[in-house]
XYZ file of C-alpha atoms in Angstrom:
722
model
C 21.040 49.701 -5.790
C 18.158 47.351 -6.489
C 18.386 43.849 -5.059
C 18.891 41.015 -7.532
C 15.667 39.427 -8.758
C 14.634 35.979 -7.559
C 12.328 33.823 -9.691
C 10.087 31.575 -7.596
C 8.497 28.821 -9.706
C 5.465 26.860 -8.509
C 4.000 24.084 -10.663
C 0.304 23.682 -9.870
C -1.988 20.772 -10.595
C -5.337 20.244 -8.827
C -4.162 21.845 -5.608
C -7.098 24.174 -4.911
C -7.116 23.375 -1.189
C -3.512 24.452 -0.577
C -2.237 26.725 -3.360
C -3.532 29.898 -1.719
C -1.520 29.322 1.477
C 1.547 28.534 -0.640
C 1.272 31.735 -2.714
C 0.486 33.880 0.316
C 3.720 32.653 1.925
C 5.631 34.099 -1.064
C 3.628 37.337 -1.015
C 4.646 37.664 2.656
C 8.394 37.362 1.939
C 10.574 40.105 3.391
C 12.714 40.214 0.220
C 11.677 42.981 -2.144
C 12.507 41.812 -5.679
C 10.669 38.586 -6.501
C 8.900 37.367 -9.608
C 6.477 34.551 -8.875
C 5.701 32.234 -11.780
C 2.645 30.013 -11.338
C 2.387 27.238 -13.919
C -1.097 25.753 -14.056
C -0.500 22.280 -15.450
C -3.990 21.730 -16.855
C -5.766 21.644 -13.490
C -9.341 20.365 -13.581
C -10.300 22.000 -10.276
C -10.227 25.693 -9.283
C -6.415 25.911 -9.080
C -6.108 27.689 -12.426
C -8.737 30.270 -11.467
C -6.987 30.940 -8.152
C -3.615 31.384 -9.863
C -5.164 33.691 -12.443
C -6.700 35.854 -9.738
C -3.344 36.185 -7.940
C -1.733 37.262 -11.224
C -4.492 39.812 -11.858
C -3.984 41.358 -8.406
C -0.145 41.438 -8.368
C 1.876 42.619 -11.354
C 4.939 40.658 -10.207
C 3.002 37.368 -10.356
C 2.709 35.574 -13.708
C 0.295 32.732 -14.394
C 0.918 30.309 -17.259
C -1.959 28.016 -18.230
C -1.282 24.877 -20.223
C -2.327 21.291 -20.812
C -1.451 18.620 -18.286
C 2.088 17.471 -19.109
C 3.426 16.636 -15.671
C 5.524 18.293 -12.975
C 8.781 18.326 -14.958
C 7.243 20.000 -18.004
C 5.491 22.574 -15.820
C 8.706 23.521 -14.026
C 10.506 23.768 -17.363
C 7.880 26.238 -18.585
C 8.590 28.276 -15.462
C 12.336 28.174 -16.159
C 11.730 29.317 -19.743
C 9.764 32.302 -18.397
C 12.142 33.179 -15.548
C 14.439 36.195 -15.726
C 15.769 36.372 -12.162
C 19.372 36.060 -11.109
C 18.330 33.196 -8.837
C 15.673 30.463 -9.002
C 13.675 28.788 -6.235
C 11.191 25.968 -6.797
C 8.273 25.288 -4.477
C 5.645 22.570 -4.354
C 2.089 23.896 -4.503
C 0.961 22.198 -1.281
C 3.888 23.459 0.841
C 4.606 26.930 2.215
C 7.620 28.987 3.272
C 8.855 31.017 6.222
C 8.765 34.793 5.490
C 12.556 35.325 5.541
C 13.407 32.364 3.295
C 14.266 34.324 0.139
C 16.049 37.201 1.891
C 18.286 34.930 3.989
C 19.074 32.611 1.082
C 20.052 35.483 -1.239
C 22.233 37.089 1.431
C 23.971 33.772 2.123
C 24.636 32.859 -1.507
C 25.863 36.386 -2.280
C 28.164 36.432 0.747
C 29.720 33.015 0.070
C 29.846 33.211 -3.729
C 28.246 29.762 -3.926
C 26.266 28.591 -6.966
C 23.543 27.002 -4.864
C 22.341 27.209 -1.298
C 20.518 24.463 0.660
C 18.440 24.781 3.831
C 16.560 22.596 6.291
C 12.820 22.070 6.483
C 9.890 21.239 8.713
C 8.020 18.013 7.990
C 4.536 18.999 9.164
C 2.143 16.098 9.719
C -1.544 16.965 9.675
C -4.597 14.883 10.603
C -7.737 14.198 8.606
C -9.175 17.607 9.539
C -6.024 19.442 8.426
C -4.833 20.162 11.980
C -1.114 19.838 12.639
C -0.417 16.828 14.880
C 3.382 16.835 14.889
C 6.401 18.477 13.285
C 9.795 16.911 12.669
C 12.669 19.349 12.197
C 15.282 18.454 9.572
C 18.413 20.511 10.207
C 21.448 20.567 7.953
C 25.007 21.382 8.976
C 25.975 25.019 8.312
C 28.918 25.407 5.981
C 30.430 26.218 2.594
C 31.898 23.537 0.346
C 33.863 24.756 -2.668
C 36.312 23.331 -5.225
C 37.963 20.133 -3.985
C 36.102 20.617 -0.710
C 32.813 19.601 -2.389
C 33.908 16.010 -1.956
C 33.737 16.466 1.805
C 29.929 16.704 1.638
C 29.931 12.880 1.616
C 31.367 12.916 5.117
C 28.684 15.166 6.647
C 26.337 12.316 7.527
C 22.804 13.506 6.827
C 23.638 15.859 3.943
C 22.401 13.311 1.393
C 18.824 13.641 2.650
C 18.848 17.332 1.602
C 20.261 16.854 -1.891
C 17.321 15.055 -3.477
C 14.713 17.824 -3.278
C 14.330 20.834 -5.550
C 12.166 22.812 -3.075
C 14.785 23.478 -0.365
C 17.348 25.220 -2.545
C 18.178 28.441 -4.345
C 20.141 28.119 -7.591
C 21.996 30.632 -9.711
C 19.876 30.685 -12.856
C 22.949 31.285 -15.011
C 24.359 27.919 -13.944
C 21.152 26.180 -15.018
C 21.016 27.980 -18.367
C 24.721 27.561 -19.195
C 24.388 23.818 -18.781
C 21.049 23.708 -20.614
C 19.600 21.888 -17.624
C 15.912 21.068 -17.446
C 13.758 18.573 -15.579
C 13.363 15.327 -17.523
C 9.898 15.285 -19.090
C 7.790 12.214 -18.412
C 9.850 11.275 -15.369
C 7.960 10.992 -12.084
C 8.936 10.384 -8.448
C 12.675 11.027 -8.960
C 12.724 14.118 -11.210
C 14.244 16.253 -8.427
C 17.273 14.068 -7.696
C 18.012 13.562 -11.416
C 17.863 17.344 -11.971
C 20.033 18.065 -8.917
C 22.580 15.446 -9.953
C 23.102 17.393 -13.184
C 23.000 20.935 -11.760
C 24.809 20.498 -8.431
C 27.624 18.525 -10.084
C 28.409 21.706 -12.076
C 28.596 23.913 -8.970
C 31.924 25.378 -7.923
C 30.560 26.013 -4.451
C 27.524 24.968 -2.382
C 26.540 26.431 0.970
C 24.251 25.013 3.632
C 22.128 27.099 6.045
C 21.119 25.653 9.390
C 17.691 27.269 9.140
C 14.292 25.679 8.520
C 12.498 27.624 5.782
C 10.192 25.186 3.966
C 7.131 23.513 5.467
C 6.978 20.123 3.758
C 3.387 19.033 4.361
C 2.656 15.384 5.134
C -1.046 14.730 4.690
C -3.100 11.579 5.328
C -4.090 11.377 1.660
C -1.680 9.356 -0.428
C 0.853 11.651 -2.063
C 2.428 11.230 -5.490
C 5.583 9.980 -3.810
C 3.675 7.054 -2.303
C 1.983 5.894 -5.480
C 3.335 2.768 -7.137
C 3.676 1.818 -10.752
C 5.452 -1.156 -12.210
C 8.664 0.736 -12.941
C 8.979 1.829 -9.300
C 11.988 -0.354 -8.418
C 13.821 0.720 -11.560
C 13.196 4.403 -10.799
C 14.447 4.064 -7.237
C 17.679 2.485 -8.430
C 18.118 5.226 -11.009
C 17.802 7.708 -8.154
C 20.574 5.863 -6.299
C 22.697 6.028 -9.439
C 22.140 9.788 -9.659
C 23.392 10.207 -6.089
C 26.500 8.157 -6.899
C 27.119 10.253 -10.032
C 26.847 13.459 -8.004
C 29.308 12.409 -5.300
C 31.759 11.020 -7.852
C 31.643 14.323 -9.746
C 32.614 16.059 -6.515
C 35.547 13.656 -6.044
C 34.225 12.135 -2.816
C 35.976 9.180 -1.191
C 34.941 5.932 -2.928
C 34.343 4.006 0.289
C 32.187 6.795 1.668
C 30.206 6.960 -1.587
C 29.631 3.193 -1.577
C 28.393 3.342 2.018
C 26.045 6.253 1.283
C 24.650 4.729 -1.908
C 24.105 1.361 -0.235
C 22.221 2.953 2.631
C 20.158 5.200 0.353
C 19.373 2.338 -2.040
C 18.053 0.160 0.751
C 15.968 3.096 1.982
C 14.498 3.402 -1.504
C 13.794 -0.338 -1.478
C 11.833 -0.029 1.778
C 9.908 2.920 0.353
C 9.122 0.844 -2.740
C 7.869 -2.036 -0.607
C 5.472 0.246 1.258
C 4.237 1.794 -1.998
C 3.831 -1.695 -3.491
C 1.656 -2.776 -0.576
C -0.400 0.415 -0.823
C -1.076 -0.278 -4.502
C -4.194 -2.011 -5.800
C -2.182 -4.821 -7.430
C -2.980 -8.388 -6.426
C -0.600 -10.256 -4.108
C 0.490 -12.571 -6.928
C 1.544 -9.611 -9.099
C 3.228 -7.869 -6.164
C 5.322 -10.954 -5.448
C 6.183 -11.346 -9.135
C 7.456 -7.743 -9.345
C 9.536 -8.096 -6.181
C 10.972 -11.460 -7.331
C 11.942 -9.932 -10.682
C 13.761 -7.055 -9.007
C 15.580 -9.133 -6.395
C 16.650 -11.568 -9.132
C 18.014 -8.783 -11.340
C 21.694 -7.726 -11.293
C 20.669 -4.437 -9.661
C 18.746 -6.233 -6.932
C 21.554 -8.694 -6.214
C 24.054 -5.833 -6.065
C 21.812 -3.982 -3.620
C 21.650 -6.941 -1.235
C 25.448 -7.328 -1.401
C 26.042 -3.626 -0.740
C 25.699 -3.888 3.022
C 23.305 -0.964 3.127
C 20.968 -2.174 5.917
C 21.899 -0.802 9.322
C 19.206 -1.741 11.854
C 18.461 -5.274 12.992
C 15.058 -5.160 11.304
C 16.618 -4.027 8.017
C 19.197 -6.834 8.163
C 16.398 -9.330 8.751
C 14.542 -8.028 5.682
C 17.735 -8.203 3.615
C 18.376 -11.797 4.737
C 14.801 -12.871 3.867
C 15.138 -11.323 0.420
C 18.483 -13.048 -0.172
C 16.809 -16.352 0.751
C 13.996 -15.713 -1.713
C 11.329 -15.232 0.981
C 9.712 -12.334 -0.880
C 6.178 -13.399 0.081
C 7.086 -13.239 3.772
C 8.572 -9.754 3.315
C 5.388 -8.564 1.598
C 3.265 -9.946 4.437
C 5.450 -8.120 6.977
C 5.162 -4.808 5.109
C 1.440 -5.373 4.626
C 1.027 -5.578 8.409
C 3.076 -2.383 8.764
C 0.873 -0.560 6.241
C -2.314 -1.733 8.002
C -1.011 -0.536 11.383
C -0.093 2.876 9.973
C -3.556 3.276 8.423
C -5.480 2.520 11.615
C -7.381 5.480 13.063
C -5.632 7.325 15.865
C -6.945 7.773 19.385
C -8.870 10.936 18.529
C -10.459 9.307 15.489
C -11.360 6.211 17.499
C -12.918 8.429 20.148
C -14.924 10.285 17.514
C -16.026 6.976 15.989
C -17.214 5.671 19.367
C -19.082 8.922 20.018
C -20.840 8.824 16.644
C -21.677 5.141 17.054
C -23.337 5.882 20.400
C -25.416 8.679 18.823
C -26.513 6.441 15.957
C -27.444 3.652 18.348
C -29.607 6.147 20.208
C -31.252 7.271 16.954
C -31.928 3.694 15.928
C -33.498 3.073 19.335
C -35.832 6.024 18.656
C -36.832 4.381 15.403
C -37.478 1.025 17.070
C -39.543 2.608 19.871
C -41.493 4.959 17.586
C -45.216 4.264 16.987
C -46.113 2.392 13.825
C -49.836 3.005 13.866
C -51.666 5.840 12.165
C -51.020 7.853 9.040
C -48.112 10.195 8.623
C -49.335 13.838 8.461
C -50.111 14.832 4.881
C -49.819 11.291 3.506
C -53.439 10.822 2.521
C -54.486 7.294 1.500
C -55.596 6.639 -2.064
C -53.605 9.589 -3.463
C -50.364 9.401 -5.447
C -47.587 10.883 -3.351
C -44.117 12.408 -3.721
C -42.230 12.652 -0.440
C -39.748 15.458 0.239
C -37.483 13.659 2.706
C -34.817 15.345 4.869
C -36.875 18.547 4.610
C -35.094 21.338 6.490
C -37.019 22.250 9.646
C -33.938 23.755 11.285
C -32.390 27.229 11.054
C -30.178 26.864 7.968
C -32.078 29.103 5.541
C -29.992 27.861 2.620
C -31.311 24.352 3.214
C -34.760 25.850 3.824
C -34.559 27.572 0.425
C -33.785 24.232 -1.232
C -36.683 22.523 0.549
C -39.180 25.267 -0.364
C -38.044 25.396 -4.007
C -38.000 21.608 -4.341
C -41.523 21.273 -2.927
C -42.905 24.027 -5.167
C -41.229 22.538 -8.233
C -42.673 19.082 -7.563
C -46.130 20.514 -6.922
C -46.051 22.513 -10.164
C -44.372 19.892 -12.361
C -46.254 16.748 -11.271
C -49.986 17.450 -11.233
C -52.115 14.922 -9.442
C -49.426 14.077 -6.857
C -49.682 15.059 -3.221
C -46.400 16.509 -1.876
C -45.566 15.090 1.574
C -43.165 17.090 3.774
C -40.990 14.632 5.760
C -38.775 16.811 8.006
C -35.310 15.616 8.894
C -36.179 15.722 12.605
C -38.824 13.018 11.954
C -36.442 10.663 10.125
C -36.356 8.156 12.993
C -39.544 8.924 14.893
C -41.852 9.150 11.862
C -40.331 6.542 9.559
C -42.654 3.670 10.486
C -45.826 5.686 9.955
C -44.565 7.083 6.655
C -43.686 3.632 5.329
C -47.124 2.387 6.282
C -48.753 5.350 4.516
C -47.012 4.806 1.168
C -47.518 2.400 -1.695
C -44.717 1.155 -3.905
C -45.841 3.533 -6.688
C -45.105 6.599 -4.542
C -41.810 8.451 -5.103
C -39.256 9.498 -2.493
C -37.172 12.608 -3.131
C -34.195 13.541 -0.978
C -33.558 17.257 -0.535
C -30.553 18.715 -2.276
C -27.707 20.532 -0.553
C -24.044 20.259 0.301
C -24.113 17.354 2.725
C -23.277 14.198 0.754
C -19.984 13.058 2.246
C -18.259 12.809 5.606
C -18.206 16.497 6.589
C -21.890 16.456 7.572
C -22.080 12.731 8.208
C -25.089 13.050 10.536
C -27.218 14.089 7.532
C -25.532 11.454 5.359
C -26.469 8.856 7.968
C -30.109 9.976 7.798
C -29.980 9.799 3.983
C -28.654 6.237 4.013
C -31.193 5.254 6.684
C -34.005 6.367 4.353
C -32.502 4.685 1.285
C -32.233 1.353 3.090
C -35.845 1.460 4.290
C -37.496 2.436 1.021
C -36.007 -0.181 -1.288
C -39.395 -0.785 -2.939
C -39.886 2.882 -3.806
C -38.082 4.831 -6.503
C -35.842 7.518 -4.952
C -34.544 10.699 -6.569
C -31.831 12.663 -4.778
C -32.007 16.358 -5.701
C -28.778 18.223 -6.625
C -25.978 17.804 -4.119
C -22.375 18.797 -3.568
C -20.361 15.631 -2.936
C -17.385 15.840 -0.585
C -15.730 12.723 0.784
C -12.417 13.747 2.302
C -9.228 12.149 0.981
C -8.513 10.536 4.336
C -8.868 7.002 5.749
C -12.140 7.958 7.460
C -13.353 9.617 4.246
C -12.530 6.477 2.270
C -14.490 4.358 4.735
C -17.441 6.753 4.570
C -17.376 6.621 0.769
C -17.277 2.817 0.778
C -20.329 2.707 3.088
C -22.223 5.161 0.886
C -21.414 3.201 -2.295
C -22.642 -0.005 -0.665
C -25.928 1.551 0.471
C -26.593 3.530 -2.717
C -25.779 0.650 -5.072
C -28.090 -1.589 -3.052
C -31.084 0.421 -4.293
C -32.002 -0.431 -7.890
C -33.977 2.762 -8.523
C -31.944 5.438 -6.777
C -31.079 8.338 -9.093
C -28.494 10.903 -8.022
C -28.046 14.487 -9.158
C -25.109 16.846 -8.649
C -25.102 20.642 -8.675
C -21.492 21.145 -9.803
C -19.141 19.464 -12.242
C -16.734 18.108 -9.622
C -19.557 16.401 -7.698
C -20.991 14.999 -10.911
C -17.640 13.430 -11.778
C -17.378 12.001 -8.238
C -20.799 10.416 -8.580
C -19.889 8.913 -11.955
C -16.533 7.645 -10.726
C -17.622 6.154 -7.410
C -21.353 5.381 -7.710
C -21.285 3.423 -10.955
C -24.442 1.408 -10.191
C -26.571 4.552 -9.885
C -27.616 6.887 -12.666
C -26.655 10.523 -12.094
C -27.405 13.855 -13.748
C -26.043 17.404 -13.523
C -28.582 20.093 -12.572
C -28.681 23.469 -10.763
C -29.436 23.875 -7.071
C -33.220 23.879 -6.610
C -33.070 27.276 -4.873
C -32.414 28.903 -8.262
C -36.070 28.142 -9.064
C -37.276 30.461 -6.294
C -39.271 33.512 -7.340
C -38.285 36.917 -5.979
C -41.822 38.270 -6.161
C -43.025 41.451 -7.815
C -42.540 43.790 -4.876
C -39.724 46.259 -5.625
C -37.534 48.088 -3.107
C -35.196 51.041 -3.285
C -31.753 49.548 -2.783
C -29.387 50.865 -0.136
C -26.385 49.665 1.836
C -24.133 46.615 1.673
C -24.792 43.282 3.372
C -22.003 40.967 4.505
C -23.440 37.470 4.810
C -20.659 35.356 6.319
C -20.457 31.818 7.639
C -18.815 30.694 10.876
C -18.131 26.971 10.563
C -15.626 24.455 9.188
C -16.130 25.633 5.601
C -15.070 29.203 6.405
C -11.914 30.260 4.631
C -11.391 33.991 5.196
C -9.655 34.805 8.487
C -11.372 36.797 11.228
C -8.822 39.595 10.765
C -9.422 39.808 7.011
C -13.191 39.726 7.509
C -12.995 42.574 10.026
C -10.798 44.625 7.670
C -13.142 43.951 4.751
C -16.108 45.147 6.812
C -14.192 48.335 7.643
C -13.325 48.929 3.983
C -16.884 48.266 2.776
C -18.233 50.629 5.402
C -16.181 53.303 3.662
C -18.176 52.685 0.472
C -21.596 52.886 2.137
C -23.422 51.641 5.230
C -22.591 47.976 5.771
C -24.454 45.407 7.871
C -23.612 41.851 8.933
C -26.227 39.105 8.439
C -26.220 35.311 8.203
C -28.355 32.635 6.570
C -28.434 30.753 9.870
C -31.115 31.550 12.437
C -31.810 30.012 15.828
C -34.909 27.998 14.911
C -35.808 24.332 15.269
C -38.893 22.364 14.382
C -40.151 24.871 11.800
C -43.366 24.026 9.991
C -43.478 24.399 6.179
C -45.277 27.730 6.602
C -42.696 29.050 9.094
C -39.926 27.907 6.763
C -41.382 29.975 3.930
C -41.889 33.012 6.165
C -38.264 33.014 7.364
C -37.019 32.537 3.803
C -39.183 35.454 2.611
C -37.626 37.718 5.267
C -34.128 36.867 4.019
C -35.116 37.308 0.388
C -36.626 40.737 1.110
C -33.523 41.874 2.993
C -31.277 40.868 0.087
C -33.601 42.548 -2.436
C -33.179 45.844 -0.558
C -29.349 45.793 -0.663
C -27.158 47.532 -3.239
C -24.560 44.789 -2.823
C -24.050 41.529 -0.913
C -20.620 40.160 -0.047
C -20.908 36.536 1.049
C -19.058 33.271 1.534
C -22.321 31.302 1.706
C -23.450 29.458 -1.390
C -27.099 30.312 -0.852
C -26.207 33.896 -0.097
C -24.926 33.987 -3.693
C -27.858 31.957 -5.081
C -30.501 34.141 -3.434
C -28.705 37.211 -4.820
C -29.037 35.668 -8.276
C -32.762 35.155 -7.706
C -33.212 38.692 -6.307
C -31.024 40.301 -9.028
C -28.866 41.802 -6.273
C -25.197 42.473 -7.163
C -23.009 40.050 -5.253
C -19.345 39.327 -4.595
C -18.934 35.692 -3.601
C -15.867 34.762 -1.552
C -14.859 31.155 -2.050
C -15.063 28.821 0.921
C -12.650 26.159 2.103
C -13.924 23.289 -0.046
C -14.445 25.433 -3.200
C -18.160 24.615 -3.154
C -19.079 28.170 -4.121
C -16.662 28.562 -7.033
C -17.601 25.126 -8.373
C -21.263 26.111 -8.504
C -20.488 29.591 -9.881
C -18.410 28.179 -12.736
C -21.162 25.742 -13.637
C -24.232 27.991 -13.487
C -23.709 31.677 -12.599
C -20.562 32.770 -14.417
C -22.575 34.414 -17.187
C -24.477 36.708 -14.809
C -22.805 40.112 -14.944
C -23.953 41.111 -11.461
C -22.397 38.093 -9.669
C -18.617 38.317 -9.184
C -16.400 35.507 -7.855
C -13.337 35.976 -5.635
C -11.229 32.826 -5.636
C -8.767 34.213 -3.077
C -9.278 36.113 0.164
C -7.816 39.370 -1.164
C -9.303 42.253 0.834
C -7.952 45.008 -1.432
C -9.341 43.482 -4.617
C -12.672 42.622 -2.977
C -13.081 46.198 -1.766
C -12.188 47.535 -5.226
C -14.740 45.327 -6.957
C -17.352 46.192 -4.319
C -17.024 49.914 -5.038
C -17.845 49.178 -8.703
C -20.680 46.671 -8.248
C -22.409 48.751 -5.575
C -23.069 51.402 -8.253
C -24.669 48.979 -10.722
C -28.102 49.860 -12.061
C -30.199 46.712 -11.520
C -33.522 48.036 -12.842
C -33.022 46.579 -16.321
C -31.668 43.197 -15.212
C -33.719 40.239 -16.401
C -34.425 37.499 -13.842
C -32.177 34.479 -14.456
C -34.141 31.473 -15.675
C -33.050 27.932 -14.883
C -36.273 26.044 -15.511
C -34.919 24.541 -18.727
C -31.650 23.411 -17.087
C -33.632 21.884 -14.235
C -35.925 19.937 -16.567
C -33.364 17.119 -16.741
C -34.636 16.190 -13.278
C -38.252 16.286 -14.399
C -37.524 13.950 -17.297
C -35.632 11.523 -15.089
C -38.521 11.463 -12.633
C -40.912 10.906 -15.550
C -38.881 7.815 -16.345
C -39.159 6.550 -12.789
C -42.907 7.127 -12.719
C -43.497 5.492 -16.084
C -41.443 2.516 -14.981
C -43.733 2.189 -11.946
C -46.905 2.718 -13.965
C -46.224 0.401 -16.911
C -43.859 -2.217 -15.549
C -44.707 -2.359 -11.851
C -41.459 -1.039 -10.393
C -38.219 -2.615 -9.328
C -36.713 -2.480 -12.822
C -32.931 -1.999 -13.290
C -32.119 1.622 -14.171
C -30.943 0.969 -17.738
C -34.550 0.001 -18.571
C -35.939 2.983 -16.684
C -33.743 5.247 -18.853
C -35.262 3.687 -21.959
C -38.766 4.410 -20.655
C -37.745 8.017 -19.889
C -36.275 8.398 -23.383
C -39.510 7.362 -25.051
C -41.356 10.141 -23.244
C -38.989 12.970 -24.187
């Protein structure tokens, strides 16, 4: 006899960093009859692509794409699609223990209950995504049925488990018979309102003293912490829903009043924290709090006797006395303390500060006399700053392509190679060798942000010391983490970038472009391909053989070591497979050595029948070499973002959004047989010309006006020359 089907519904919106772990936790369930319904609620990141790939690889997974209508509407779409006997909801950034579904189904079938509730882990992670602590939330094992449902009010902590939709299994028939759906347009409290309606119709509810759901608590502000001006009203509606639920169960009135009072005051404290985290001014914050405390609902709350601790009673007393400003100041101090960096972050900050002090000392002690190599006097110059003289051949490819483009596009200019290793020791001589008409270009790459903040520090150091020169930053991936340290890094970058009147930014993917436009409003920005796509593969042809796996081994790596090993084994069954990397152990490379090492890599890729890689420039060089490639997405979705923007139309480049070994091996067996002889080389010169025109504008501004002009006028000059 086949086990009853369980419908697991996951609403997904812009959760590309976490949705894969969530879905994999359902794929790993020990229960055998599951339908997984992924509802992509109009995501603007790679979430929809990831969900679609899961659905393509597993026939029991369905992906529904739609416009952004909110969490409630997305879950309702999942309910409309569901056909299981039971329903489980999950949040897209959480994950589950492997025996969650099996144990829940067995328990609800054994007890005859209409719903089953379990405990959960609250997992707190740091800015790097590492778990720093876990709090276990256990519930009391038991079955409550008929008149006994009223006894739930006497189980102490049971209320804390009733408000969520993601720690329960429901009989779908109960939901459909009552016509229950999540209230569209409602945020923050949609779960408790839904549960108040559904659980009040249950004839029996069972609790399992097992922890199945990992409720992830991340440093970035979650939806539940955001504040809008109806926040207090929503929290009180949530309290009313809890009262309605207990009253429907026939719980003791005194017990219900005590529970609702305590919960309501907890909601009030949550609202105060969210209010202080908001961007509203103090005057508006105080006005909103005064309005609530002066309302009948607010006065009833303060009379309810909900506060238990001494601190809570003090807050309640201050609010009764109208000292709302003092309460806001107290919660403001609490918010500031909670947002301070921890010991490990402070230690990292001190370490980085010491390194930067040392680098600045190198700058101060460096010689200022003499010309910088290649910066000939009396010649117009374009500087390629942050030039890669280290062993990252992806960055080397950008530097080589950028230099060749500038040399070819801007006749009459001398191209000056300013390696990143000379940023502090050669800065004085370079500044002395340049006139204000010379142009500074910053090499492109994936290092704008706080992940590679050593390079970002060098970039800002250059920007601050060339304020009289126009600066063009070649296409970058922008990644400031959604953490307190990431926010501080972004604020520093905005301050430095906006302080330069002729700094133009360019992004190599849509997400980075939008980040530039949103955060760096004082700087003009454009969208353009990575410069490495301008490389030429040469005319020399090779007979292709074998598969190359070009894999990274750093913080951006996403595929596990076990999966990578298994993929290598599977690919070796297709044909001979070899591991390579775009990182080599070289430092202080000259421009000639840089080109030689890049040529070696390009030749090796040209000889391969197929390349499987999780390196962006592994994929880009395959595009240049017309070598079939399967790109595995990395942790920050840098590869898929670039692929979607520029390479999706190339039939010999395939994108894997998830780390699915079976599907990757299947696609590899097909692509490895592709005939590449008739493939035309991809051309991106036209797409890249947006940079040339912007630089024309900068140069004309310098030539005709004398430099230092605000960018809106520079744009006008550029427009006249199109």
